């Protein structure tokens, strides 16, 4: 198989190449001024991202994880308060609920979109429920219209974990303005990646945005006078400058991801694997192109065998996520048991994310599919 070129799950170097000069210039600009903490680069990035996301308030922060944490801190939760969320997500979603002093209440996902099943949300609401934190998994928004109705009825806040969904739309509205607060990650592997850790909080609510802004710098409007106990959640000026250099490329990258996804959909139709379902009211940005490889026994063996075979054939893939959060050892005290959230558990056993990155090209998709055919034939 040594003649087969490798097709990695992502190729950040290829995406960097055409932007190399503008990114270097951006970093030099910061180095020349020596203004590393906040300042004009951060402010200008915030202005540009507010325009891009079509949202009123944006607050640059230190990571996607910190975006979630500081957004939850802004809700001033108390011990025993509950936040409803999805178990099928990156750890930070529920980790930040715990760190904000509240309790994560997991609601199962829909098997077709992998997003939280809003039909099951109301049954999880108790007198202690304060907020719902949906995750726009793999770049497709959760059913925010439905969640908004539930939140209004029960007077709950909604925080979007939009870490994977920058640029996505739901009923034409951008992720990040679909709830009370929106949280984004600029981790280098996300659709818009910084040169390290960075994140963003968005809001249409001026009072909430103001609280996030305060919490970002230790709760002090005026230095050394602290109204709230916040943290150091500031965005680095170097990261802001790099993000400003990359932002103009984002729509093109997202469009390329969508084209790649459409090509997969076309080529994989009728195959014994399930392709992603994007709802009519959603425009996904395909942070991942995630297929489902169900095994006869409900276990992960068939999927894992296919993944190993793909690796032999030079195709990178990954499992997002192998263990749902309700079954993580650190949340054992919440009392969730195996079998309690069957769709999240089934997804963990069957999902496989294939290369969909912007530098892949249609030829790249065709080549992945050719090798996927060989891999499937060898495992079935
Ligand atoms: C990446 C990610 C985060 C965390 O973002 P970081 O910038 O890595 O801290 C949170 N939630 C989801 C769904 C993510 O994919």
PDB file of N, CA and C and ligand atoms in Angstrom, residues 63-66 68 89-90 92-93 135 137 161 163-164 184-187 190 197-199 287 321, ligand 1:
ATOM      1  N   UNK A  63     -10.347  31.076  25.206  1.00  0.00           N
ATOM      2  CA  UNK A  63     -10.539  29.776  24.556  1.00  0.00           C
ATOM      3  C   UNK A  63     -12.035  29.518  24.438  1.00  0.00           C
ATOM      4  N   UNK A  64     -12.387  28.469  23.730  1.00  0.00           N
ATOM      5  CA  UNK A  64     -13.789  28.073  23.651  1.00  0.00           C
ATOM      6  C   UNK A  64     -14.287  27.592  25.010  1.00  0.00           C
ATOM      7  N   UNK A  65     -13.420  26.882  25.705  1.00  0.00           N
ATOM      8  CA  UNK A  65     -13.769  26.407  27.047  1.00  0.00           C
ATOM      9  C   UNK A  65     -14.051  27.585  27.974  1.00  0.00           C
ATOM     10  N   UNK A  66     -13.189  28.598  27.924  1.00  0.00           N
ATOM     11  CA  UNK A  66     -13.403  29.778  28.764  1.00  0.00           C
ATOM     12  C   UNK A  66     -14.636  30.559  28.325  1.00  0.00           C
ATOM     13  N   UNK A  68     -17.418  29.222  27.307  1.00  0.00           N
ATOM     14  CA  UNK A  68     -18.526  28.523  27.968  1.00  0.00           C
ATOM     15  C   UNK A  68     -18.547  28.840  29.464  1.00  0.00           C
ATOM     16  N   UNK A  89     -20.809  15.402  22.954  1.00  0.00           N
ATOM     17  CA  UNK A  89     -20.092  16.645  22.677  1.00  0.00           C
ATOM     18  C   UNK A  89     -18.699  16.540  23.258  1.00  0.00           C
ATOM     19  N   UNK A  90     -17.896  17.560  22.980  1.00  0.00           N
ATOM     20  CA  UNK A  90     -16.584  17.652  23.597  1.00  0.00           C
ATOM     21  C   UNK A  90     -16.749  17.911  25.098  1.00  0.00           C
ATOM     22  N   UNK A  92     -15.658  19.914  27.263  1.00  0.00           N
ATOM     23  CA  UNK A  92     -15.763  21.270  27.832  1.00  0.00           C
ATOM     24  C   UNK A  92     -17.206  21.697  28.080  1.00  0.00           C
ATOM     25  N   UNK A  93     -18.143  21.194  27.288  1.00  0.00           N
ATOM     26  CA  UNK A  93     -19.537  21.601  27.434  1.00  0.00           C
ATOM     27  C   UNK A  93     -20.024  21.334  28.858  1.00  0.00           C
ATOM     28  N   UNK A 135     -25.634  22.123  21.887  1.00  0.00           N
ATOM     29  CA  UNK A 135     -24.355  22.116  21.162  1.00  0.00           C
ATOM     30  C   UNK A 135     -24.675  21.981  19.680  1.00  0.00           C
ATOM     31  N   UNK A 137     -23.600  20.431  17.017  1.00  0.00           N
ATOM     32  CA  UNK A 137     -22.556  19.425  16.818  1.00  0.00           C
ATOM     33  C   UNK A 137     -22.186  19.250  15.343  1.00  0.00           C
ATOM     34  N   UNK A 161     -23.513  26.341  22.626  1.00  0.00           N
ATOM     35  CA  UNK A 161     -22.131  25.917  22.409  1.00  0.00           C
ATOM     36  C   UNK A 161     -21.962  25.832  20.897  1.00  0.00           C
ATOM     37  N   UNK A 163     -19.110  26.199  19.311  1.00  0.00           N
ATOM     38  CA  UNK A 163     -17.673  26.039  19.072  1.00  0.00           C
ATOM     39  C   UNK A 163     -17.383  25.455  17.686  1.00  0.00           C
ATOM     40  N   UNK A 164     -18.314  24.605  17.199  1.00  0.00           N
ATOM     41  CA  UNK A 164     -18.077  23.933  15.916  1.00  0.00           C
ATOM     42  C   UNK A 164     -18.860  24.576  14.781  1.00  0.00           C
ATOM     43  N   UNK A 184     -17.960  30.468  21.072  1.00  0.00           N
ATOM     44  CA  UNK A 184     -17.186  29.953  19.940  1.00  0.00           C
ATOM     45  C   UNK A 184     -15.769  29.611  20.374  1.00  0.00           C
ATOM     46  N   UNK A 185     -15.169  28.678  19.643  1.00  0.00           N
ATOM     47  CA  UNK A 185     -13.771  28.305  19.851  1.00  0.00           C
ATOM     48  C   UNK A 185     -12.967  28.620  18.601  1.00  0.00           C
ATOM     49  N   UNK A 186     -11.774  29.183  18.803  1.00  0.00           N
ATOM     50  CA  UNK A 186     -10.836  29.358  17.687  1.00  0.00           C
ATOM     51  C   UNK A 186      -9.644  28.423  17.851  1.00  0.00           C
ATOM     52  N   UNK A 187      -9.874  27.282  18.484  1.00  0.00           N
ATOM     53  CA  UNK A 187      -8.842  26.248  18.533  1.00  0.00           C
ATOM     54  C   UNK A 187      -8.346  26.031  17.095  1.00  0.00           C
ATOM     55  N   UNK A 190     -10.505  24.187  14.561  1.00  0.00           N
ATOM     56  CA  UNK A 190     -11.894  24.582  14.269  1.00  0.00           C
ATOM     57  C   UNK A 190     -11.964  25.298  12.915  1.00  0.00           C
ATOM     58  N   UNK A 197      -4.728  29.008  21.545  1.00  0.00           N
ATOM     59  CA  UNK A 197      -6.081  29.021  22.104  1.00  0.00           C
ATOM     60  C   UNK A 197      -6.727  30.397  21.995  1.00  0.00           C
ATOM     61  N   UNK A 198      -7.992  30.409  21.653  1.00  0.00           N
ATOM     62  CA  UNK A 198      -8.769  31.655  21.602  1.00  0.00           C
ATOM     63  C   UNK A 198     -10.239  31.288  21.515  1.00  0.00           C
ATOM     64  N   UNK A 199     -11.104  32.231  21.911  1.00  0.00           N
ATOM     65  CA  UNK A 199     -12.546  31.967  21.865  1.00  0.00           C
ATOM     66  C   UNK A 199     -13.330  33.265  21.832  1.00  0.00           C
ATOM     67  N   UNK A 287     -18.063  21.215  10.342  1.00  0.00           N
ATOM     68  CA  UNK A 287     -16.821  21.097  11.116  1.00  0.00           C
ATOM     69  C   UNK A 287     -16.315  19.662  10.992  1.00  0.00           C
ATOM     70  N   UNK A 321     -17.687  11.209  19.367  1.00  0.00           N
ATOM     71  CA  UNK A 321     -16.832  11.067  20.535  1.00  0.00           C
ATOM     72  C   UNK A 321     -16.982   9.636  21.019  1.00  0.00           C
TER      73      UNK A 321
HETATM   74  C1  LIG B   1     -13.640  22.729  20.693  1.00  0.00           C
HETATM   75  C2  LIG B   1     -14.868  22.697  21.505  1.00  0.00           C
HETATM   76  C3  LIG B   1     -14.949  23.337  22.758  1.00  0.00           C
HETATM   77  C4  LIG B   1     -13.766  23.907  23.472  1.00  0.00           C
HETATM   78  O1  LIG B   1     -13.034  24.862  22.778  1.00  0.00           O
HETATM   79  P1  LIG B   1     -11.492  25.109  23.145  1.00  0.00           P
HETATM   80  O2  LIG B   1     -11.184  26.341  22.356  1.00  0.00           O
HETATM   81  O3  LIG B   1     -10.737  23.916  22.693  1.00  0.00           O
HETATM   82  O4  LIG B   1     -11.396  25.334  24.601  1.00  0.00           O
HETATM   83  C5  LIG B   1     -16.176  23.334  23.409  1.00  0.00           C
HETATM   84  N1  LIG B   1     -17.241  22.724  22.905  1.00  0.00           N
HETATM   85  C6  LIG B   1     -17.202  22.089  21.718  1.00  0.00           C
HETATM   86  C7  LIG B   1     -18.445  21.445  21.189  1.00  0.00           C
HETATM   87  C8  LIG B   1     -16.010  22.042  20.986  1.00  0.00           C
HETATM   88  O5  LIG B   1     -15.979  21.381  19.829  1.00  0.00           O
END
